[in-house]
Structure formats: structure tokens, C-alpha cells
PDB file of C-alpha atoms in Angstrom:
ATOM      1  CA  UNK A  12       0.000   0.000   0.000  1.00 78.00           C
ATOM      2  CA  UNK A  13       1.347   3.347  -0.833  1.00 93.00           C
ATOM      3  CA  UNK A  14       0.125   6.944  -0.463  1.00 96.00           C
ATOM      4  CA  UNK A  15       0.756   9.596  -2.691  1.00 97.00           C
ATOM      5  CA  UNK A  16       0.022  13.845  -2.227  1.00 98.00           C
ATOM      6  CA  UNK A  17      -0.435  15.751  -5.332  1.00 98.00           C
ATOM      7  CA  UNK A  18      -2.520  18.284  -6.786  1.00 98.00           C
ATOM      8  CA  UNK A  19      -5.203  18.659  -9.927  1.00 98.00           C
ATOM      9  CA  UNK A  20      -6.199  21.402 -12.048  1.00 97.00           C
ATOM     10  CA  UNK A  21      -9.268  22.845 -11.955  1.00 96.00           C
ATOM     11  CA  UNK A  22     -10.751  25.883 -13.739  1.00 95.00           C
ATOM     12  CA  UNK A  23     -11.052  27.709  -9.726  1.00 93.00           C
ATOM     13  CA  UNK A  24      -7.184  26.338  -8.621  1.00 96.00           C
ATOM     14  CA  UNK A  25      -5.238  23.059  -7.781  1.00 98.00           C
ATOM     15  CA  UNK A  26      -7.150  20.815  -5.301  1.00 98.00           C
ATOM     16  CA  UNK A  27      -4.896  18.808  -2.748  1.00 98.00           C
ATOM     17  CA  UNK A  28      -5.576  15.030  -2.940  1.00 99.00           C
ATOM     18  CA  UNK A  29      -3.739  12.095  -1.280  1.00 99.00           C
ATOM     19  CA  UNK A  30      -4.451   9.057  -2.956  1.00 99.00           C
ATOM     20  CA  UNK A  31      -4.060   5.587  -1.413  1.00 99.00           C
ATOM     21  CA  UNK A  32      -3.190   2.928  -3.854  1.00 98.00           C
ATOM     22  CA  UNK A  33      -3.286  -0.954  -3.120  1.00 98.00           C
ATOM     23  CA  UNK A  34      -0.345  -3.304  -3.405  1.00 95.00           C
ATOM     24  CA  UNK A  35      -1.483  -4.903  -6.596  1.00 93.00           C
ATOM     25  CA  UNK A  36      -4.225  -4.322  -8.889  1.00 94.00           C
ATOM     26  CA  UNK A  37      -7.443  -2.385  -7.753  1.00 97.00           C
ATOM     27  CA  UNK A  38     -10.327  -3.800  -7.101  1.00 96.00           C
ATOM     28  CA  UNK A  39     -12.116  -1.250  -7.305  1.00 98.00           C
ATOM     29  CA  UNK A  40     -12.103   2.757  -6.576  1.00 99.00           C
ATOM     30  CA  UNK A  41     -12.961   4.932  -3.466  1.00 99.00           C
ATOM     31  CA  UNK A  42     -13.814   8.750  -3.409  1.00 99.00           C
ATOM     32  CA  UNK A  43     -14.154   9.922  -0.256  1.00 99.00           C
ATOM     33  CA  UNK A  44     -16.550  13.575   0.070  1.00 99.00           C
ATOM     34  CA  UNK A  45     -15.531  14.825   3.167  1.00 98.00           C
ATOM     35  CA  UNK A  46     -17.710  16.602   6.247  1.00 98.00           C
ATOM     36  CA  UNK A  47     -18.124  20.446   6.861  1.00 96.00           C
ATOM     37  CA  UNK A  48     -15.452  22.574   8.128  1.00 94.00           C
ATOM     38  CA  UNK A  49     -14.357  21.740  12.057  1.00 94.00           C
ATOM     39  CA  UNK A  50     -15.878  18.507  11.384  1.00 96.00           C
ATOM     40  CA  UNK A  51     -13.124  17.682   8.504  1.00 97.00           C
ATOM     41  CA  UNK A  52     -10.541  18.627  10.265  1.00 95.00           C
ATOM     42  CA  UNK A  53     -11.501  16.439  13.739  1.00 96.00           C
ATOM     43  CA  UNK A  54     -12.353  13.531  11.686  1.00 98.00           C
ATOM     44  CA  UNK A  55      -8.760  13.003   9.280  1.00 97.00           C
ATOM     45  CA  UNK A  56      -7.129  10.952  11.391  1.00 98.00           C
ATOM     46  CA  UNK A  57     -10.083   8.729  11.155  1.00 98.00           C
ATOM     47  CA  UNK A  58     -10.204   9.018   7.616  1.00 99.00           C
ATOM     48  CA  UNK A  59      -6.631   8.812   6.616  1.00 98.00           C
ATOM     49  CA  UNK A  60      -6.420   5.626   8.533  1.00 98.00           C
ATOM     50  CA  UNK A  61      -9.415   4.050   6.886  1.00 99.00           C
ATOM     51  CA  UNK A  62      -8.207   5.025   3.721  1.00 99.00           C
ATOM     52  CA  UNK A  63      -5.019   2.866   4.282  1.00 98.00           C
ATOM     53  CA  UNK A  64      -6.867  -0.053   5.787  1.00 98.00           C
ATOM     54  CA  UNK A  65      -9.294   0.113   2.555  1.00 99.00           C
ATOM     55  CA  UNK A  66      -6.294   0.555   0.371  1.00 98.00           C
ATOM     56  CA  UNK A  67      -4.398  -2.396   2.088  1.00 98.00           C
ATOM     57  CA  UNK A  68      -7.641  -4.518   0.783  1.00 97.00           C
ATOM     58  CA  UNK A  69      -7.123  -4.129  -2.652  1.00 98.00           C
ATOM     59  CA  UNK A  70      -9.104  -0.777  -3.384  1.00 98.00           C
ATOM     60  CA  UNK A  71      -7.548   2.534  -5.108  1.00 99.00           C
ATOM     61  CA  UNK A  72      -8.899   5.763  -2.476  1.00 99.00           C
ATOM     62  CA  UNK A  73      -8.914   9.473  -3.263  1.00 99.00           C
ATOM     63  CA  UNK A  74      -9.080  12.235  -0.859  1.00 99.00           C
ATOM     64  CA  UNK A  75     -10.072  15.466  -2.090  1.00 99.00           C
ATOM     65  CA  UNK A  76      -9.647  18.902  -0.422  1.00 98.00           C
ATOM     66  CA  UNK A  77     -12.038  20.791  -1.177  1.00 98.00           C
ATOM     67  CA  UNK A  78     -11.825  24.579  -3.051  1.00 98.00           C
ATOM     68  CA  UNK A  79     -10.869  26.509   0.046  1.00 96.00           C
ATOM     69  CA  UNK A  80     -10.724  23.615   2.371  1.00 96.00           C
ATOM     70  CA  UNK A  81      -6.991  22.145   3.619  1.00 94.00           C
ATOM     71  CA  UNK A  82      -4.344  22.694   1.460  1.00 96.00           C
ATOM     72  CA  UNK A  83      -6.114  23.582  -1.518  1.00 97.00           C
ATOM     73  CA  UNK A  84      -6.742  26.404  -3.105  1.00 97.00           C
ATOM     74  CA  UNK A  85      -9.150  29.522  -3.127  1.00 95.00           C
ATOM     75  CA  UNK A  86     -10.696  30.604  -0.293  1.00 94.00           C
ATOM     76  CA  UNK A  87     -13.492  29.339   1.775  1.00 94.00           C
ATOM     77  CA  UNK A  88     -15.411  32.794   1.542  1.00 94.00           C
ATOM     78  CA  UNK A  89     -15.365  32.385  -2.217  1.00 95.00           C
ATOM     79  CA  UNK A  90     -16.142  28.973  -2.632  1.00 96.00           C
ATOM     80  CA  UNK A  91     -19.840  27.848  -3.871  1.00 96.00           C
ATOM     81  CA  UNK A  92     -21.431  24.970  -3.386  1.00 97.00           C
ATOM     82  CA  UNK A  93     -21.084  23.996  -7.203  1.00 97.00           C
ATOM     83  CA  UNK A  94     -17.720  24.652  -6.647  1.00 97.00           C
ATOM     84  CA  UNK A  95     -17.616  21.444  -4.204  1.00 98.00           C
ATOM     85  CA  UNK A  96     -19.578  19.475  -6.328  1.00 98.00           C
ATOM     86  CA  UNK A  97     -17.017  19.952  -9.311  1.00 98.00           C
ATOM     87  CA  UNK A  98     -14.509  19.046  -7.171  1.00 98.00           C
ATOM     88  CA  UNK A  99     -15.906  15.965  -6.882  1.00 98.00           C
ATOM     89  CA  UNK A 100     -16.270  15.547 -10.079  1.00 98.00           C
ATOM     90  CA  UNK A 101     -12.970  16.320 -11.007  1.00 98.00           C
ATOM     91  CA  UNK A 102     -11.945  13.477  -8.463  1.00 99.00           C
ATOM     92  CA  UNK A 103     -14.246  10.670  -9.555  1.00 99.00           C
ATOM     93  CA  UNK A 104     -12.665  11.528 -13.171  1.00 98.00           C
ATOM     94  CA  UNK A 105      -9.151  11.035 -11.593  1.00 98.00           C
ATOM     95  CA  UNK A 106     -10.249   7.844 -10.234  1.00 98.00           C
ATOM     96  CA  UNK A 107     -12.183   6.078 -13.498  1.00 98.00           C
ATOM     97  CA  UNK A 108      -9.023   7.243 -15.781  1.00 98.00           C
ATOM     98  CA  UNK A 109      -6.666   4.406 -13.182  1.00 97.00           C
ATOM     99  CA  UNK A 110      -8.721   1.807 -12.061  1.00 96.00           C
ATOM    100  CA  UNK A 111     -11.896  -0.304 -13.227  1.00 96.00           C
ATOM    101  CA  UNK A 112     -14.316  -2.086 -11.007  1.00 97.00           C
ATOM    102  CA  UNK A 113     -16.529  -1.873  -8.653  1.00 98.00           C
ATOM    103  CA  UNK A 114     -17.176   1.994  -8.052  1.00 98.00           C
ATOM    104  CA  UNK A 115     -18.030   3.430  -4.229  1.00 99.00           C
ATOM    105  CA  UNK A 116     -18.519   6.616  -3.146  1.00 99.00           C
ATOM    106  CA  UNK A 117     -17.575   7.039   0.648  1.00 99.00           C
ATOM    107  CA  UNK A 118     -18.709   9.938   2.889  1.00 99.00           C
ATOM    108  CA  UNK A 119     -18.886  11.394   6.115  1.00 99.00           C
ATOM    109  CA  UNK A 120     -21.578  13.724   7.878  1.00 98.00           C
ATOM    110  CA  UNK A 121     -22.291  16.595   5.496  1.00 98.00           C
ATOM    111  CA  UNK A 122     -20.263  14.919   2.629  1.00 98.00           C
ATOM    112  CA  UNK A 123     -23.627  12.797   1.997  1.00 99.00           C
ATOM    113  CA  UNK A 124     -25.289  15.815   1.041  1.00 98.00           C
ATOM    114  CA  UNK A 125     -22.723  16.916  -1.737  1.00 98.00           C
ATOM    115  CA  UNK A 126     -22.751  13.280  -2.811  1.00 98.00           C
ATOM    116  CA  UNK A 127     -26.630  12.775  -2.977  1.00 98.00           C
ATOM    117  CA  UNK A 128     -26.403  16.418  -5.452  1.00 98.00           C
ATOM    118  CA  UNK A 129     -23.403  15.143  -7.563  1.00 98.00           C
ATOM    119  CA  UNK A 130     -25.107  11.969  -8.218  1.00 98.00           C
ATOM    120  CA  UNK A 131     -28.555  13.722  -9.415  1.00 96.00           C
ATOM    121  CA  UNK A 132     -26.595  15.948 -11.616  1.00 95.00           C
ATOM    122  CA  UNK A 133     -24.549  12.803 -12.969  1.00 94.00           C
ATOM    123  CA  UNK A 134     -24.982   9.848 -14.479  1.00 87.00           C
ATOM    124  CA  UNK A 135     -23.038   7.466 -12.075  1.00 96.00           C
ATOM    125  CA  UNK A 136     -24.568   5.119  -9.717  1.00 97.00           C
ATOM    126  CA  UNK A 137     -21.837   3.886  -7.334  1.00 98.00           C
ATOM    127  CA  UNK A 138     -22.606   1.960  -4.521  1.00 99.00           C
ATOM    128  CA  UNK A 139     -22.545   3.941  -1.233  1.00 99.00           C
ATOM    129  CA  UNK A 140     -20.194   3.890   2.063  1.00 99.00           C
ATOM    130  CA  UNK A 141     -22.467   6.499   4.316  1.00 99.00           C
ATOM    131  CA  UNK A 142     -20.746   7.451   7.955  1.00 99.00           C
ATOM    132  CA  UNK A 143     -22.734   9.291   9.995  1.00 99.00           C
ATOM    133  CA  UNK A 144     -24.904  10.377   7.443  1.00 98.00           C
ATOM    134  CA  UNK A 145     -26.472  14.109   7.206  1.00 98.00           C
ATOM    135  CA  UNK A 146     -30.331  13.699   5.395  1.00 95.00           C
ATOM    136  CA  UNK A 147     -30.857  17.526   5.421  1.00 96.00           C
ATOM    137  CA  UNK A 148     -29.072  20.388   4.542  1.00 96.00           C
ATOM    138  CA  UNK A 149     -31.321  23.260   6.257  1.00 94.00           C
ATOM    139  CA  UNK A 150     -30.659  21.257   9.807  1.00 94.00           C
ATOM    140  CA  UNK A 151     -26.967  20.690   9.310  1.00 95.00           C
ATOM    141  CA  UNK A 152     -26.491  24.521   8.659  1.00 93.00           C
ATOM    142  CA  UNK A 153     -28.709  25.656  11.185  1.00 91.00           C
ATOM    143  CA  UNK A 154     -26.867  23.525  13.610  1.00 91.00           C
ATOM    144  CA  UNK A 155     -23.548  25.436  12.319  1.00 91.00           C
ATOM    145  CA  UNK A 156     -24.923  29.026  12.673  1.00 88.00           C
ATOM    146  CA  UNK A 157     -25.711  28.266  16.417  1.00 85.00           C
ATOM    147  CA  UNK A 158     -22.047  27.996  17.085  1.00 83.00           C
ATOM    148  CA  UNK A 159     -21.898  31.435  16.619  1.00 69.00           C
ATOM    149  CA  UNK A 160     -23.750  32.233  19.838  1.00 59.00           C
ATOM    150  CA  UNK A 161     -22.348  29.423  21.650  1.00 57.00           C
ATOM    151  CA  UNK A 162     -19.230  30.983  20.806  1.00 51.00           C
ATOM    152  CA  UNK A 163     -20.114  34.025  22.125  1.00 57.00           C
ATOM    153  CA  UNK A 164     -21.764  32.602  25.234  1.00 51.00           C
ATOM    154  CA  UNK A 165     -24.993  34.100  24.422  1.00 54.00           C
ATOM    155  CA  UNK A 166     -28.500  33.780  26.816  1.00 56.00           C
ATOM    156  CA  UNK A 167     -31.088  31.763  24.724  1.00 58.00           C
ATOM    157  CA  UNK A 168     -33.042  34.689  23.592  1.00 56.00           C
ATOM    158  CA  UNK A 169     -29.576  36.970  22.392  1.00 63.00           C
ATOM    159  CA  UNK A 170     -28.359  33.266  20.688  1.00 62.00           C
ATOM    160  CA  UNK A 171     -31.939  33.748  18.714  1.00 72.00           C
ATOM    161  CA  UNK A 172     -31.588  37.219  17.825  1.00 71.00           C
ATOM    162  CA  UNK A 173     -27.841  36.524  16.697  1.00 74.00           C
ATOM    163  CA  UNK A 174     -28.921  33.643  14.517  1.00 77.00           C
ATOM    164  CA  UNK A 175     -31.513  35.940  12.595  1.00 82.00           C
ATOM    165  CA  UNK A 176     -28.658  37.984  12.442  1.00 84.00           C
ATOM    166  CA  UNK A 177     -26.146  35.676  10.570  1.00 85.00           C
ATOM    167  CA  UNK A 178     -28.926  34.562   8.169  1.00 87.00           C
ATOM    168  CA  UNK A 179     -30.542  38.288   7.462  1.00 88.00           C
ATOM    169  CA  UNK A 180     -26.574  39.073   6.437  1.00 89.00           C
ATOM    170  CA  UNK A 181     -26.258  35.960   4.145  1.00 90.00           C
ATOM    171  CA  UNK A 182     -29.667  37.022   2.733  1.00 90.00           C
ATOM    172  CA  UNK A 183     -27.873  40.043   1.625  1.00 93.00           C
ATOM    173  CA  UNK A 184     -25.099  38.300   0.272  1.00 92.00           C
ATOM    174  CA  UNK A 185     -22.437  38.867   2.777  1.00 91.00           C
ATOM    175  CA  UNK A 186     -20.217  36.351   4.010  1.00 92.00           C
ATOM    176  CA  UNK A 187     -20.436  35.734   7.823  1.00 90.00           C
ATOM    177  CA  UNK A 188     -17.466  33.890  10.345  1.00 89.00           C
ATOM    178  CA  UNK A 189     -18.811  31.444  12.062  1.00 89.00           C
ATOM    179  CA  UNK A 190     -16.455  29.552  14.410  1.00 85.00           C
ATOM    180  CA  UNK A 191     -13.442  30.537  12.738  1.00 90.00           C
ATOM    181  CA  UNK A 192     -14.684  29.929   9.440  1.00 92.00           C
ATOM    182  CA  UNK A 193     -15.921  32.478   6.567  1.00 93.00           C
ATOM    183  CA  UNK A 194     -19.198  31.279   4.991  1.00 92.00           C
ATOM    184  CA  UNK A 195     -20.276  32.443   2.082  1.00 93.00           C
ATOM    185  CA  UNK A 196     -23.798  33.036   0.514  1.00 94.00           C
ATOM    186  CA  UNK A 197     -23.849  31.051  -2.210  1.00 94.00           C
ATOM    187  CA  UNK A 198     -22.241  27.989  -0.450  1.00 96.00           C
ATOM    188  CA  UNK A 199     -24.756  28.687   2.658  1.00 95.00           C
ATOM    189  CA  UNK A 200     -27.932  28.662  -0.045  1.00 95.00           C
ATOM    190  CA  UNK A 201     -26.418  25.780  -1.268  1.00 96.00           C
ATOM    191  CA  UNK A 202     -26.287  23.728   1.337  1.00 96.00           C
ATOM    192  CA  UNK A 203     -29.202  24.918   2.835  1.00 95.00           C
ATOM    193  CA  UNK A 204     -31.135  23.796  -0.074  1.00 96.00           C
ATOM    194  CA  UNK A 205     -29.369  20.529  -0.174  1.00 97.00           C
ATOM    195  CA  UNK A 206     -31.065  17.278   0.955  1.00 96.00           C
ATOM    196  CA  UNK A 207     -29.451  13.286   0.843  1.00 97.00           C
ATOM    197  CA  UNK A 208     -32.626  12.041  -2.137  1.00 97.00           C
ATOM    198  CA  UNK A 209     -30.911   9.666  -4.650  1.00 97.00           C
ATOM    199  CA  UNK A 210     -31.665   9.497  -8.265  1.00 96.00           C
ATOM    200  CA  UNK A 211     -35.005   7.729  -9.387  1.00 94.00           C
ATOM    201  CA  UNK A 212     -34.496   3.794  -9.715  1.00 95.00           C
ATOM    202  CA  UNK A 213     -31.129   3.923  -7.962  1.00 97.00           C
ATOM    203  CA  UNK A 214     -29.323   0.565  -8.525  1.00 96.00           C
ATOM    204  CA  UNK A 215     -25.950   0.101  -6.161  1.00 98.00           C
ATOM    205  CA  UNK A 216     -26.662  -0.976  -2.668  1.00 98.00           C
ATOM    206  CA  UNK A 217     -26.185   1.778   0.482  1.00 98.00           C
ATOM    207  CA  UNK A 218     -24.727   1.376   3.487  1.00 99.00           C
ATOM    208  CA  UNK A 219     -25.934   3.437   6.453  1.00 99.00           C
ATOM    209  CA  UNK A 220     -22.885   3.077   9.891  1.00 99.00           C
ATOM    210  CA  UNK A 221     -23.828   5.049  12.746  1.00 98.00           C
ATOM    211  CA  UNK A 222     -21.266   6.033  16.405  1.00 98.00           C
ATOM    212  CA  UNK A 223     -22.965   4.778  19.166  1.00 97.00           C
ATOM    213  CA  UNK A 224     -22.979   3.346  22.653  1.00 92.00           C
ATOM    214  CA  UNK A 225     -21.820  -0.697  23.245  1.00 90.00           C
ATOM    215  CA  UNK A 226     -24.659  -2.762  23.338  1.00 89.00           C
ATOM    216  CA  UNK A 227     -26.853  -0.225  21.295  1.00 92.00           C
ATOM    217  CA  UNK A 228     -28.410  -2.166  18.134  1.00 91.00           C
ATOM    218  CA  UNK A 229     -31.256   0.514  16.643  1.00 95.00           C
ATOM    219  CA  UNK A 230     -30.107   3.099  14.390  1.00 97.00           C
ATOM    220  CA  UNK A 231     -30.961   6.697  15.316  1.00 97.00           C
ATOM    221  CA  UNK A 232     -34.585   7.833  14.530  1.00 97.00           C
ATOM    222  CA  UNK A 233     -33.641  10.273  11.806  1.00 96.00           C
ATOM    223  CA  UNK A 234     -30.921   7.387  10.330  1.00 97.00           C
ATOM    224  CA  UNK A 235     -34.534   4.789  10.553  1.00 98.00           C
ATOM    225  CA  UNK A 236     -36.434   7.566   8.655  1.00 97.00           C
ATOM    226  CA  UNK A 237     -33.719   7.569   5.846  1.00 98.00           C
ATOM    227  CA  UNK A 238     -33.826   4.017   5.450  1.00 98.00           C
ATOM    228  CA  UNK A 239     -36.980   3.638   5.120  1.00 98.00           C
ATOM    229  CA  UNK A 240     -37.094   6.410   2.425  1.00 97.00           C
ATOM    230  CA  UNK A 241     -34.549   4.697   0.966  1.00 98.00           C
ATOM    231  CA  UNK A 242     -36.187   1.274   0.499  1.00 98.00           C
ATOM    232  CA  UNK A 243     -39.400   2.595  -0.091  1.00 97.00           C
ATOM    233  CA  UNK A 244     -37.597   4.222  -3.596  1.00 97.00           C
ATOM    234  CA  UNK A 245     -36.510   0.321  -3.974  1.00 97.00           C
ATOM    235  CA  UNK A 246     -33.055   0.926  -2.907  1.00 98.00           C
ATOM    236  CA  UNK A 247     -30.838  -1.791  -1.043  1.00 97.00           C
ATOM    237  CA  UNK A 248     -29.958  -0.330   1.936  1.00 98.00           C
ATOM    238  CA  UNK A 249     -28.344  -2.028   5.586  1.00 97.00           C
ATOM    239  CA  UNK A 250     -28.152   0.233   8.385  1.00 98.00           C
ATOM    240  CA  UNK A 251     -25.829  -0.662  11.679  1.00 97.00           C
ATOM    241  CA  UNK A 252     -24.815   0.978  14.522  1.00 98.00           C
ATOM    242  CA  UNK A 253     -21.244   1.040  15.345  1.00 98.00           C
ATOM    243  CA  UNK A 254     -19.896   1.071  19.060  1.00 97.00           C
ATOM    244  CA  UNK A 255     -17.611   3.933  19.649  1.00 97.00           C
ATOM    245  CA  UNK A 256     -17.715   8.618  20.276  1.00 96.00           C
ATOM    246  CA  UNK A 257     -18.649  10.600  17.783  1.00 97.00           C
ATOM    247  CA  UNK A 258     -15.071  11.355  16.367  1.00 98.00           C
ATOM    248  CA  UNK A 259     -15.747  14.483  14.072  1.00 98.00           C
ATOM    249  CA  UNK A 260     -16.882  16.430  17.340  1.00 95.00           C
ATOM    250  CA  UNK A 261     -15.245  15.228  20.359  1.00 95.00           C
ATOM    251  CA  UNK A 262     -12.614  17.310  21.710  1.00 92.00           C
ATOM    252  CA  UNK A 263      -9.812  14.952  22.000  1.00 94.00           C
ATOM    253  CA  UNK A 264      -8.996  13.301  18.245  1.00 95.00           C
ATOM    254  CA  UNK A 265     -10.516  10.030  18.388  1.00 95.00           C
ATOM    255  CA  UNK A 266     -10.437   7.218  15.960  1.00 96.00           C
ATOM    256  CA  UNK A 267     -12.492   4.307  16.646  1.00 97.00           C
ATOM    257  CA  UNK A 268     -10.774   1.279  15.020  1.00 96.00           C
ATOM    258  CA  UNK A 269     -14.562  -0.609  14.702  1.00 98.00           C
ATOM    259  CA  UNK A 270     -15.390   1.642  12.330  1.00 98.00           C
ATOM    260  CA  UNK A 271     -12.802   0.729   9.907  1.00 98.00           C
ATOM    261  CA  UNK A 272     -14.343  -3.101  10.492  1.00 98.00           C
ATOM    262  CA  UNK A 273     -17.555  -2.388  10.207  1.00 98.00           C
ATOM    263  CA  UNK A 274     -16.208  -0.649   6.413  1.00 99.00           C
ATOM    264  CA  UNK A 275     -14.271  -3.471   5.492  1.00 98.00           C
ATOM    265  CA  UNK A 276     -16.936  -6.188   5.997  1.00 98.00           C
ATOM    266  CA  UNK A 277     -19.421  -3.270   4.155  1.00 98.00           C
ATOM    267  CA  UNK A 278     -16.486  -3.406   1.153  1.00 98.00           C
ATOM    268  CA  UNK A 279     -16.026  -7.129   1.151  1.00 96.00           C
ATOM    269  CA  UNK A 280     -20.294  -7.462   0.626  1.00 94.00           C
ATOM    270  CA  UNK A 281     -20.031  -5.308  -2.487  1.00 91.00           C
ATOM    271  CA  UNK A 282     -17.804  -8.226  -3.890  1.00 80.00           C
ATOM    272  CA  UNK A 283     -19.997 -10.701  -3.361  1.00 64.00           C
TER     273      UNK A 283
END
């Protein structure tokens, strides 16, 4: 297994990738879309070691900065949600151009959102590795924008008045700091208006893994209500829970080694 750093051209700058690449020949290819800002950077330990483990099995794995995200380039304040979803284009292009077989897209909290609006827009139907899954868009932003009063250790009623704020200014089109991190408009709307719905008559199987306590067997109710959107459309979905913290938000970097297992034997199904 080896990993390799580089960058690719795109019309908005060079995006930073590190691909890991198998012993022998793939078996298949991995493109990883990646969570939302403090969330990306508390969860690449985890991912960098999955990566390996996955690449150690035989499969060829990309991971993509985003445009204004890591070490590539442009700047978060500038970058739009179509931006993102080009990336990720310009990645799964990477990937077909080296390797055959089977094709997965892998993805962790918000990066289920950019996948499920890169697939409608597309005409690829990998099968899908879903950590942690994020269903809605609206939520997952709103939840961000609180941090701002939290931040500022704001009473309920100023943290209310302060979120109106921060939306009435990206309304406007200005770009707001949230956290340490400069949102824009047009990625805000984007996101906002994002939601994890897969094309009509999907065909590769999903895979739903979800942190929780030991012992705990029943996904989450929001991760149930996904499923069962999902099979209702006919997809093949499995859902499990997987013991171990929340990684991408505790404060101490965690990486909980079941997860990788739980990935592998996910990975291993899609050869059957």
C-alpha cells in the first residue's frame, strides 16, 4: 500500500488530494466527500487511517480537499457549493481514468449531502459507504450558525436574535465567520437547499454506519427515517450501529478502530 500527495487542475485552482493505492491491482475505486469545516478537520485521522486499511484490501482511495478547504486552493469565503460538487467531479474523473471495477462513493456527515447532489446531476450510480450520514441540509447549517452564539456565550433569547442575524446578512449576500470559518452566501444557499434524495431507480446498494454506545443495536430515529425512504424508492440499503464517540466532534482526536471493520466487511459485501 502506498500513499501519494499531489494536486489537480481545476478551472477555480489546484485541489490537494492524497491518494491511497493498493499493493497490486485495484479492485475497485474509493472517493471519499468529506464533512463540513471543524468537522473535517476532527475527523482526518479517522479518515486517513481508513483510507489505508481500505487501500491495504485491494481498493484505489482518493481524498479530495475541497476549493478553500486544507491545502487547496481559493478561499473558503469564495467557494460555492457547485464549486464542491465539481470538485468531486474532477476526483471521480481522476479515479475512473486508473482503475476499473466496482465503483463506491464514501462519505462522512455533510459529505452525503454533496454526494446525494453530484449523483442527481450525474450519471453514475456507485454503490454507497455512508458514515454518519447528514439527510438535510437546512438542519446541518442551522446547527452550524448556532455555534456562533455558543461561541459568544450568548442567553437563549440573544443566541436567537444573533442567529436571525447571521442569516438576514447571508440574505444580503455577505459572508459571515462562524467559528473561525468564513461562509459564504452562495455555499450557505447551497447547502441549505441541499437534501441526501438519490436518483429515481437507484441501482448500487447503500450502506448506512452510525457512532454509538456498546450494546446499542437501533439506528438513530432520523438514520430509521432515511432508510426507510430509501427502500421505499426500492433501494438496497443495511443500516448498523457502530460502538464507539462521535469522532468528528469530540474534543480529543478520536479514531475508533470498529469503524474501519464495520467498512471493510461493508467493502467485502459489495464483492460478493
Amino acid at each position: 500500500m502506498a500513499r501519494e500527495a499531489f494536486f489537480l487542475d481545476s478551472p477555480r485552482g489546484r485541489r490537494f488530494c492524497i491518494a491511497s493505492r493498493p499493493p497490486g491491482q485495484a479492485l475497485g475505486t474509493i472517493l471519499y466527500a468529506p464533512p463540513f469545516a471543524e468537522e473535517m478537520n476532527k475527523s482526518r485521522r479517522m479518515a486517513a487511517l481508513a483510507a489505508r486499511a481500505f487501500a491495504a484490501r485491494g481498493w484505489l482511495v482518493l481524498q479530495p480537499d475541497l476549493m478553500g478547504c486544507g491545502d487547496s486552493e481559493g478561499e473558503l469565503a469564495e467557494a460555492r457549493w457547485q464549486d464542491w460538487l465539481d470538485d468531486l467531479q474532477l476526483a471521480w474523473d481522476w479515479l475512473c481514468a486508473r482503475a476499473g471495477g466496482i465503483r463506491v462513493v464514501w462519505s462522512l456527515r455533510a459529505g452525503s449531502l454533496l454526494a446525494a447532489d453530484w449523483l442527481r446531476a450525474s450519471a453514475e450510480a456507485p454503490a454507497l459507504l455512508l458514515w454518519q450520514p447528514v439527510s438535510g441540509g437546512r438542519q446541518h447549517l442551522t446547527q452550524f450558525l448556532r455555534l456562533r452564539g455558543a461561541a459568544d456565550m450568548l442567553a437563549e433569547a440573544d443566541a436567537q436574535a444573533s442567529m436571525k442575524a447571521v442569516r438576514a446578512g447571508l440574505e444580503r449576500g455577505e459572508c459571515v465567520e462562524i467559528a473561525g470559518y468564513t461562509l459564504s452566501p452562495l455555499l450557505a444557499r447551497g447547502m441549505e437547499t441541499s437534501a441526501f434524495e438519490l436518483p429515481a431507480g437507484y441501482i448500487s446498494p447503500v450502506v448506512l454506519l452510525e457512532m454509538g454506545a456498546e450494546g446499542r443495536t437501533e439506528l438513530s430515529p432520523a438514520l430509521l427515517a432515511l432508510r426507510g425512504r430509501l427502500e421505499a424508492a426500492g433501494v438496497a440499503v443495511q443500516g448498523h450501529v457502530v460502538p464507539g464517540a462521535a469522532f468528528w466532534q469530540t474534543q480529543e482526536i478520536e479514531a475508533p478502530p470498529a469503524l474501519v471493520d464495520h467498512s471493510l466487511d461493508a467493502l467485502n459485501g459489495l464483492r460478493a
